[in-house]
Amino acid sequence: MADKQFDQFLMEATTSDDGSGFTLRPDPLYGLYTSWCHVTGTVPHGEETFWEGMQGRLIPEPNGLRMKGPAAADYILASYPASV
């Protein structure tokens, strides 16, 4: 079940920008995942389970991932409340 959840998260909350050299680092990526869970009403897995689930789904840095969608907005607003 977690595998499907992680695939759905990556599809809905990230976009690939291959060749950009951009990397969505670990802390923001997990934060984006928890925001996606909040937005979608999904129960988040713990960080260790999340990283186990990301093995084989992400290439090593640079991973070329960028945030997108409602989860990205939620993450940004939660992380930087002074920007509102």
mmCIF file of N, CA, C and O in Angstrom:
data_model
loop_
_atom_site.group_PDB
_atom_site.id
_atom_site.type_symbol
_atom_site.label_atom_id
_atom_site.label_comp_id
_atom_site.label_asym_id
_atom_site.label_seq_id
_atom_site.Cartn_x
_atom_site.Cartn_y
_atom_site.Cartn_z
ATOM 1 N N MET A 1 0.814 -1.196 0.000
ATOM 2 C CA MET A 1 0.000 0.000 0.000
ATOM 3 C C MET A 1 0.863 1.266 0.000
ATOM 4 O O MET A 1 0.548 2.226 -0.654
ATOM 5 N N ALA A 2 1.958 1.233 0.774
ATOM 6 C CA ALA A 2 2.843 2.395 0.828
ATOM 7 C C ALA A 2 3.432 2.692 -0.543
ATOM 8 O O ALA A 2 3.585 3.855 -0.905
ATOM 9 N N ASP A 3 3.748 1.632 -1.304
ATOM 10 C CA ASP A 3 4.336 1.855 -2.627
ATOM 11 C C ASP A 3 3.418 2.688 -3.505
ATOM 12 O O ASP A 3 3.863 3.625 -4.162
ATOM 13 N N LYS A 4 2.141 2.368 -3.505
ATOM 14 C CA LYS A 4 1.180 3.119 -4.305
ATOM 15 C C LYS A 4 1.096 4.561 -3.814
ATOM 16 O O LYS A 4 1.021 5.504 -4.613
ATOM 17 N N GLN A 5 1.104 4.748 -2.486
ATOM 18 C CA GLN A 5 1.048 6.089 -1.915
ATOM 19 C C GLN A 5 2.260 6.919 -2.347
ATOM 20 O O GLN A 5 2.115 8.076 -2.732
ATOM 21 N N PHE A 6 3.441 6.331 -2.313
ATOM 22 C CA PHE A 6 4.638 7.070 -2.693
ATOM 23 C C PHE A 6 4.632 7.413 -4.180
ATOM 24 O O PHE A 6 5.035 8.503 -4.577
ATOM 25 N N ASP A 7 4.178 6.491 -5.005
ATOM 26 C CA ASP A 7 4.072 6.779 -6.443
ATOM 27 C C ASP A 7 3.098 7.925 -6.696
ATOM 28 O O ASP A 7 3.367 8.821 -7.494
ATOM 29 N N GLN A 8 1.966 7.889 -6.011
ATOM 30 C CA GLN A 8 0.962 8.936 -6.178
ATOM 31 C C GLN A 8 1.510 10.280 -5.706
ATOM 32 O O GLN A 8 1.309 11.304 -6.355
ATOM 33 N N PHE A 9 2.214 10.287 -4.578
ATOM 34 C CA PHE A 9 2.837 11.508 -4.079
ATOM 35 C C PHE A 9 3.785 12.099 -5.109
ATOM 36 O O PHE A 9 3.710 13.287 -5.434
ATOM 37 N N LEU A 10 4.679 11.284 -5.634
ATOM 38 C CA LEU A 10 5.646 11.792 -6.610
ATOM 39 C C LEU A 10 4.946 12.325 -7.854
ATOM 40 O O LEU A 10 5.340 13.357 -8.409
ATOM 41 N N MET A 11 3.895 11.654 -8.293
ATOM 42 C CA MET A 11 3.172 12.074 -9.493
ATOM 43 C C MET A 11 2.426 13.394 -9.264
ATOM 44 O O MET A 11 2.438 14.273 -10.128
ATOM 45 N N GLU A 12 1.806 13.550 -8.102
ATOM 46 C CA GLU A 12 0.961 14.710 -7.849
ATOM 47 C C GLU A 12 1.696 15.924 -7.288
ATOM 48 O O GLU A 12 1.237 17.046 -7.469
ATOM 49 N N ALA A 13 2.813 15.711 -6.607
ATOM 50 C CA ALA A 13 3.455 16.818 -5.888
ATOM 51 C C ALA A 13 4.840 17.187 -6.401
ATOM 52 O O ALA A 13 5.427 18.147 -5.908
ATOM 53 N N THR A 14 5.367 16.430 -7.361
ATOM 54 C CA THR A 14 6.686 16.772 -7.908
ATOM 55 C C THR A 14 6.638 16.752 -9.424
ATOM 56 O O THR A 14 5.767 16.137 -10.033
ATOM 57 N N THR A 15 7.592 17.430 -9.999
ATOM 58 C CA THR A 15 7.770 17.395 -11.436
ATOM 59 C C THR A 15 9.252 17.265 -11.721
ATOM 60 O O THR A 15 10.089 17.731 -10.945
ATOM 61 N N SER A 16 9.565 16.616 -12.808
ATOM 62 C CA SER A 16 10.960 16.383 -13.161
ATOM 63 C C SER A 16 11.479 17.513 -14.043
ATOM 64 O O SER A 16 10.830 17.907 -15.007
ATOM 65 N N ASP A 17 12.627 18.031 -13.684
ATOM 66 C CA ASP A 17 13.302 19.067 -14.465
ATOM 67 C C ASP A 17 14.700 18.532 -14.780
ATOM 68 O O ASP A 17 15.707 19.060 -14.320
ATOM 69 N N ASP A 18 14.717 17.432 -15.544
ATOM 70 C CA ASP A 18 15.972 16.762 -15.873
ATOM 71 C C ASP A 18 16.962 17.712 -16.525
ATOM 72 O O ASP A 18 16.591 18.572 -17.306
ATOM 73 N N GLY A 19 18.197 17.525 -16.185
ATOM 74 C CA GLY A 19 19.259 18.317 -16.782
ATOM 75 C C GLY A 19 19.428 19.682 -16.151
ATOM 76 O O GLY A 19 20.318 20.432 -16.531
ATOM 77 N N SER A 20 18.581 20.023 -15.191
ATOM 78 C CA SER A 20 18.653 21.351 -14.579
ATOM 79 C C SER A 20 19.734 21.426 -13.512
ATOM 80 O O SER A 20 20.168 22.505 -13.147
ATOM 81 N N GLY A 21 20.120 20.261 -12.997
ATOM 82 C CA GLY A 21 21.058 20.252 -11.889
ATOM 83 C C GLY A 21 20.371 20.561 -10.568
ATOM 84 O O GLY A 21 21.012 20.647 -9.534
ATOM 85 N N PHE A 22 19.052 20.749 -10.615
ATOM 86 C CA PHE A 22 18.290 21.074 -9.414
ATOM 87 C C PHE A 22 18.101 19.823 -8.565
ATOM 88 O O PHE A 22 17.928 18.732 -9.087
ATOM 89 N N THR A 23 18.104 19.999 -7.250
ATOM 90 C CA THR A 23 17.866 18.901 -6.322
ATOM 91 C C THR A 23 16.879 19.347 -5.264
ATOM 92 O O THR A 23 17.065 20.389 -4.636
ATOM 93 N N LEU A 24 15.833 18.564 -5.092
ATOM 94 C CA LEU A 24 14.923 18.755 -3.981
ATOM 95 C C LEU A 24 15.526 17.954 -2.834
ATOM 96 O O LEU A 24 15.512 16.726 -2.829
ATOM 97 N N ARG A 25 16.119 18.650 -1.910
ATOM 98 C CA ARG A 25 16.884 18.028 -0.830
ATOM 99 C C ARG A 25 15.977 17.229 0.114
ATOM 100 O O ARG A 25 14.763 17.384 0.100
ATOM 101 N N PRO A 26 16.580 16.364 0.952
ATOM 102 C CA PRO A 26 15.791 15.468 1.801
ATOM 103 C C PRO A 26 14.769 16.139 2.717
ATOM 104 O O PRO A 26 13.617 15.709 2.762
ATOM 105 N N ASP A 27 15.160 17.163 3.455
ATOM 106 C CA ASP A 27 14.204 17.785 4.381
ATOM 107 C C ASP A 27 13.002 18.379 3.648
ATOM 108 O O ASP A 27 11.860 18.115 4.036
ATOM 109 N N PRO A 28 13.217 19.185 2.603
ATOM 110 C CA PRO A 28 12.055 19.702 1.876
ATOM 111 C C PRO A 28 11.229 18.602 1.198
ATOM 112 O O PRO A 28 10.007 18.719 1.115
ATOM 113 N N LEU A 29 11.875 17.551 0.728
ATOM 114 C CA LEU A 29 11.127 16.484 0.072
ATOM 115 C C LEU A 29 10.216 15.782 1.069
ATOM 116 O O LEU A 29 9.037 15.538 0.787
ATOM 117 N N TYR A 30 10.715 15.474 2.254
ATOM 118 C CA TYR A 30 9.865 14.844 3.260
ATOM 119 C C TYR A 30 8.790 15.825 3.736
ATOM 120 O O TYR A 30 7.635 15.442 3.949
ATOM 121 N N GLY A 31 9.142 17.082 3.869
ATOM 122 C CA GLY A 31 8.148 18.101 4.234
ATOM 123 C C GLY A 31 7.055 18.217 3.187
ATOM 124 O O GLY A 31 5.873 18.367 3.521
ATOM 125 N N LEU A 32 7.436 18.155 1.929
ATOM 126 C CA LEU A 32 6.455 18.178 0.848
ATOM 127 C C LEU A 32 5.543 16.962 0.942
ATOM 128 O O LEU A 32 4.328 17.068 0.745
ATOM 129 N N TYR A 33 6.121 15.811 1.255
ATOM 130 C CA TYR A 33 5.326 14.592 1.415
ATOM 131 C C TYR A 33 4.296 14.757 2.540
ATOM 132 O O TYR A 33 3.121 14.423 2.366
ATOM 133 N N THR A 34 4.714 15.299 3.680
ATOM 134 C CA THR A 34 3.762 15.467 4.777
ATOM 135 C C THR A 34 2.697 16.503 4.415
ATOM 136 O O THR A 34 1.534 16.346 4.798
ATOM 137 N N SER A 35 3.062 17.534 3.674
ATOM 138 C CA SER A 35 2.066 18.501 3.198
ATOM 139 C C SER A 35 1.094 17.839 2.233
ATOM 140 O O SER A 35 -0.113 18.072 2.287
ATOM 141 N N TRP A 36 1.617 17.000 1.338
ATOM 142 C CA TRP A 36 0.752 16.277 0.398
ATOM 143 C C TRP A 36 -0.223 15.396 1.177
ATOM 144 O O TRP A 36 -1.410 15.342 0.849
ATOM 145 N N CYS A 37 0.255 14.728 2.202
ATOM 146 C CA CYS A 37 -0.620 13.894 3.027
ATOM 147 C C CYS A 37 -1.708 14.749 3.676
ATOM 148 O O CYS A 37 -2.884 14.363 3.700
ATOM 149 N N HIS A 38 -1.332 15.907 4.180
ATOM 150 C CA HIS A 38 -2.298 16.813 4.806
ATOM 151 C C HIS A 38 -3.360 17.256 3.792
ATOM 152 O O HIS A 38 -4.560 17.208 4.081
ATOM 153 N N VAL A 39 -2.918 17.666 2.618
ATOM 154 C CA VAL A 39 -3.825 18.166 1.586
ATOM 155 C C VAL A 39 -4.760 17.069 1.076
ATOM 156 O O VAL A 39 -5.932 17.320 0.799
ATOM 157 N N THR A 40 -4.257 15.860 0.968
ATOM 158 C CA THR A 40 -5.050 14.766 0.394
ATOM 159 C C THR A 40 -5.783 13.939 1.450
ATOM 160 O O THR A 40 -6.540 13.035 1.098
ATOM 161 N N GLY A 41 -5.555 14.230 2.726
ATOM 162 C CA GLY A 41 -6.200 13.469 3.783
ATOM 163 C C GLY A 41 -5.632 12.069 3.945
ATOM 164 O O GLY A 41 -6.299 11.160 4.416
ATOM 165 N N THR A 42 -4.375 11.907 3.553
ATOM 166 C CA THR A 42 -3.688 10.624 3.635
ATOM 167 C C THR A 42 -2.864 10.564 4.925
ATOM 168 O O THR A 42 -2.259 11.559 5.312
ATOM 169 N N VAL A 43 -2.830 9.421 5.551
ATOM 170 C CA VAL A 43 -2.015 9.256 6.758
ATOM 171 C C VAL A 43 -0.560 9.098 6.329
ATOM 172 O O VAL A 43 -0.236 8.198 5.553
ATOM 173 N N PRO A 44 0.319 9.984 6.807
ATOM 174 C CA PRO A 44 1.725 9.897 6.401
ATOM 175 C C PRO A 44 2.454 8.741 7.091
ATOM 176 O O PRO A 44 2.140 8.381 8.225
ATOM 177 N N HIS A 45 3.410 8.197 6.378
ATOM 178 C CA HIS A 45 4.311 7.205 6.970
ATOM 179 C C HIS A 45 5.440 7.954 7.658
ATOM 180 O O HIS A 45 5.731 9.105 7.330
ATOM 181 N N GLY A 46 6.097 7.295 8.585
ATOM 182 C CA GLY A 46 7.246 7.887 9.253
ATOM 183 C C GLY A 46 8.389 8.117 8.273
ATOM 184 O O GLY A 46 8.416 7.573 7.163
ATOM 185 N N GLU A 47 9.323 8.907 8.708
ATOM 186 C CA GLU A 47 10.431 9.298 7.836
ATOM 187 C C GLU A 47 11.256 8.097 7.362
ATOM 188 O O GLU A 47 11.651 8.032 6.196
ATOM 189 N N GLU A 48 11.503 7.147 8.239
ATOM 190 C CA GLU A 48 12.295 5.981 7.840
ATOM 191 C C GLU A 48 11.582 5.178 6.745
ATOM 192 O O GLU A 48 12.201 4.789 5.748
ATOM 193 N N THR A 49 10.290 4.972 6.896
ATOM 194 C CA THR A 49 9.509 4.252 5.889
ATOM 195 C C THR A 49 9.473 5.036 4.580
ATOM 196 O O THR A 49 9.568 4.461 3.494
ATOM 197 N N PHE A 50 9.358 6.358 4.694
ATOM 198 C CA PHE A 50 9.356 7.207 3.503
ATOM 199 C C PHE A 50 10.643 7.021 2.707
ATOM 200 O O PHE A 50 10.615 6.807 1.499
ATOM 201 N N TRP A 51 11.788 7.097 3.389
ATOM 202 C CA TRP A 51 13.064 6.988 2.685
ATOM 203 C C TRP A 51 13.295 5.593 2.128
ATOM 204 O O TRP A 51 13.869 5.445 1.051
ATOM 205 N N GLU A 52 12.817 4.587 2.828
ATOM 206 C CA GLU A 52 12.882 3.233 2.272
ATOM 207 C C GLU A 52 12.053 3.156 0.997
ATOM 208 O O GLU A 52 12.453 2.544 0.008
ATOM 209 N N GLY A 53 10.893 3.799 1.006
ATOM 210 C CA GLY A 53 10.022 3.812 -0.162
ATOM 211 C C GLY A 53 10.579 4.614 -1.327
ATOM 212 O O GLY A 53 10.262 4.339 -2.490
ATOM 213 N N MET A 54 11.412 5.586 -1.039
ATOM 214 C CA MET A 54 11.987 6.408 -2.112
ATOM 215 C C MET A 54 13.149 5.711 -2.814
ATOM 216 O O MET A 54 13.506 6.076 -3.931
ATOM 217 N N GLN A 55 13.722 4.693 -2.167
ATOM 218 C CA GLN A 55 14.820 3.964 -2.809
ATOM 219 C C GLN A 55 14.303 3.345 -4.108
ATOM 220 O O GLN A 55 13.259 2.703 -4.134
ATOM 221 N N GLY A 56 15.015 3.581 -5.163
ATOM 222 C CA GLY A 56 14.623 3.066 -6.468
ATOM 223 C C GLY A 56 13.661 3.979 -7.202
ATOM 224 O O GLY A 56 13.403 3.791 -8.388
ATOM 225 N N ARG A 57 13.105 4.961 -6.522
ATOM 226 C CA ARG A 57 12.197 5.913 -7.165
ATOM 227 C C ARG A 57 12.903 7.219 -7.512
ATOM 228 O O ARG A 57 12.452 7.945 -8.377
ATOM 229 N N LEU A 58 13.963 7.517 -6.788
ATOM 230 C CA LEU A 58 14.709 8.756 -7.009
ATOM 231 C C LEU A 58 16.126 8.430 -7.439
ATOM 232 O O LEU A 58 16.726 7.495 -6.933
ATOM 233 N N ILE A 59 16.625 9.233 -8.349
ATOM 234 C CA ILE A 59 18.026 9.097 -8.718
ATOM 235 C C ILE A 59 18.862 9.870 -7.705
ATOM 236 O O ILE A 59 18.350 10.774 -7.051
ATOM 237 N N PRO A 60 20.133 9.523 -7.551
ATOM 238 C CA PRO A 60 20.983 10.301 -6.641
ATOM 239 C C PRO A 60 21.059 11.762 -7.096
ATOM 240 O O PRO A 60 20.769 12.089 -8.241
ATOM 241 N N GLU A 61 21.458 12.611 -6.168
ATOM 242 C CA GLU A 61 21.541 14.041 -6.465
ATOM 243 C C GLU A 61 22.465 14.311 -7.639
ATOM 244 O O GLU A 61 23.467 13.638 -7.773
ATOM 245 N N PRO A 62 22.144 15.237 -8.511
ATOM 246 C CA PRO A 62 20.907 16.008 -8.514
ATOM 247 C C PRO A 62 19.744 15.165 -9.026
ATOM 248 O O PRO A 62 19.878 14.442 -10.002
ATOM 249 N N ASN A 63 18.604 15.256 -8.321
ATOM 250 C CA ASN A 63 17.466 14.427 -8.688
ATOM 251 C C ASN A 63 16.529 15.091 -9.686
ATOM 252 O O ASN A 63 15.621 14.453 -10.200
ATOM 253 N N GLY A 64 16.722 16.379 -9.955
ATOM 254 C CA GLY A 64 15.916 17.074 -10.954
ATOM 255 C C GLY A 64 14.473 17.291 -10.549
ATOM 256 O O GLY A 64 13.643 17.609 -11.389
ATOM 257 N N LEU A 65 14.152 17.133 -9.269
ATOM 258 C CA LEU A 65 12.762 17.287 -8.835
ATOM 259 C C LEU A 65 12.465 18.709 -8.395
ATOM 260 O O LEU A 65 13.297 19.372 -7.778
ATOM 261 N N ARG A 66 11.253 19.129 -8.707
ATOM 262 C CA ARG A 66 10.715 20.406 -8.233
ATOM 263 C C ARG A 66 9.336 20.144 -7.650
ATOM 264 O O ARG A 66 8.666 19.202 -8.033
ATOM 265 N N MET A 67 8.925 21.013 -6.742
ATOM 266 C CA MET A 67 7.598 20.905 -6.144
ATOM 267 C C MET A 67 6.547 21.432 -7.112
ATOM 268 O O MET A 67 6.830 22.308 -7.922
ATOM 269 N N LYS A 68 5.314 20.884 -6.971
ATOM 270 C CA LYS A 68 4.206 21.417 -7.754
ATOM 271 C C LYS A 68 2.896 21.175 -7.008
ATOM 272 O O LYS A 68 2.830 20.345 -6.105
ATOM 273 N N GLY A 69 1.868 21.890 -7.404
ATOM 274 C CA GLY A 69 0.517 21.651 -6.930
ATOM 275 C C GLY A 69 0.203 22.171 -5.547
ATOM 276 O O GLY A 69 0.982 22.896 -4.930
ATOM 277 N N PRO A 70 -0.980 21.790 -5.044
ATOM 278 C CA PRO A 70 -1.441 22.260 -3.740
ATOM 279 C C PRO A 70 -0.513 21.891 -2.585
ATOM 280 O O PRO A 70 -0.375 22.649 -1.631
ATOM 281 N N ALA A 71 0.127 20.745 -2.660
ATOM 282 C CA ALA A 71 1.047 20.347 -1.588
ATOM 283 C C ALA A 71 2.237 21.291 -1.531
ATOM 284 O O ALA A 71 2.727 21.615 -0.447
ATOM 285 N N ALA A 72 2.708 21.751 -2.682
ATOM 286 C CA ALA A 72 3.826 22.698 -2.715
ATOM 287 C C ALA A 72 3.420 24.007 -2.046
ATOM 288 O O ALA A 72 4.174 24.559 -1.241
ATOM 289 N N ALA A 73 2.226 24.486 -2.360
ATOM 290 C CA ALA A 73 1.747 25.721 -1.740
ATOM 291 C C ALA A 73 1.618 25.549 -0.232
ATOM 292 O O ALA A 73 2.036 26.426 0.534
ATOM 293 N N ASP A 74 1.066 24.427 0.204
ATOM 294 C CA ASP A 74 0.912 24.156 1.629
ATOM 295 C C ASP A 74 2.270 24.114 2.319
ATOM 296 O O ASP A 74 2.458 24.701 3.389
ATOM 297 N N TYR A 75 3.224 23.436 1.696
ATOM 298 C CA TYR A 75 4.567 23.329 2.280
ATOM 299 C C TYR A 75 5.221 24.702 2.394
ATOM 300 O O TYR A 75 5.790 25.051 3.435
ATOM 301 N N ILE A 76 5.145 25.487 1.347
ATOM 302 C CA ILE A 76 5.781 26.806 1.344
ATOM 303 C C ILE A 76 5.150 27.712 2.404
ATOM 304 O O ILE A 76 5.851 28.385 3.154
ATOM 305 N N LEU A 77 3.821 27.712 2.455
ATOM 306 C CA LEU A 77 3.159 28.556 3.442
ATOM 307 C C LEU A 77 3.444 28.109 4.868
ATOM 308 O O LEU A 77 3.594 28.936 5.767
ATOM 309 N N ALA A 78 3.529 26.814 5.091
ATOM 310 C CA ALA A 78 3.835 26.301 6.433
ATOM 311 C C ALA A 78 5.290 26.560 6.818
ATOM 312 O O ALA A 78 5.592 26.785 7.985
ATOM 313 N N SER A 79 6.180 26.534 5.833
ATOM 314 C CA SER A 79 7.609 26.710 6.101
ATOM 315 C C SER A 79 8.023 28.152 6.225
ATOM 316 O O SER A 79 8.987 28.471 6.924
ATOM 317 N N TYR A 80 7.323 29.021 5.523
ATOM 318 C CA TYR A 80 7.691 30.432 5.475
ATOM 319 C C TYR A 80 6.471 31.312 5.729
ATOM 320 O O TYR A 80 6.044 32.056 4.843
ATOM 321 N N PRO A 81 5.888 31.244 6.932
ATOM 322 C CA PRO A 81 4.645 31.997 7.193
ATOM 323 C C PRO A 81 4.795 33.512 7.055
ATOM 324 O O PRO A 81 3.818 34.200 6.780
ATOM 325 N N ALA A 82 5.991 34.041 7.203
ATOM 326 C CA ALA A 82 6.192 35.488 7.074
ATOM 327 C C ALA A 82 6.024 35.945 5.635
ATOM 328 O O ALA A 82 5.859 37.138 5.390
ATOM 329 N N SER A 83 6.023 35.027 4.694
ATOM 330 C CA SER A 83 5.898 35.415 3.288
ATOM 331 C C SER A 83 4.451 35.633 2.876
ATOM 332 O O SER A 83 4.182 36.053 1.766
ATOM 333 N N VAL A 84 3.508 35.360 3.781
ATOM 334 C CA VAL A 84 2.092 35.518 3.450
ATOM 335 C C VAL A 84 1.652 36.932 3.699
ATOM 336 O O VAL A 84 1.995 37.593 4.587
#
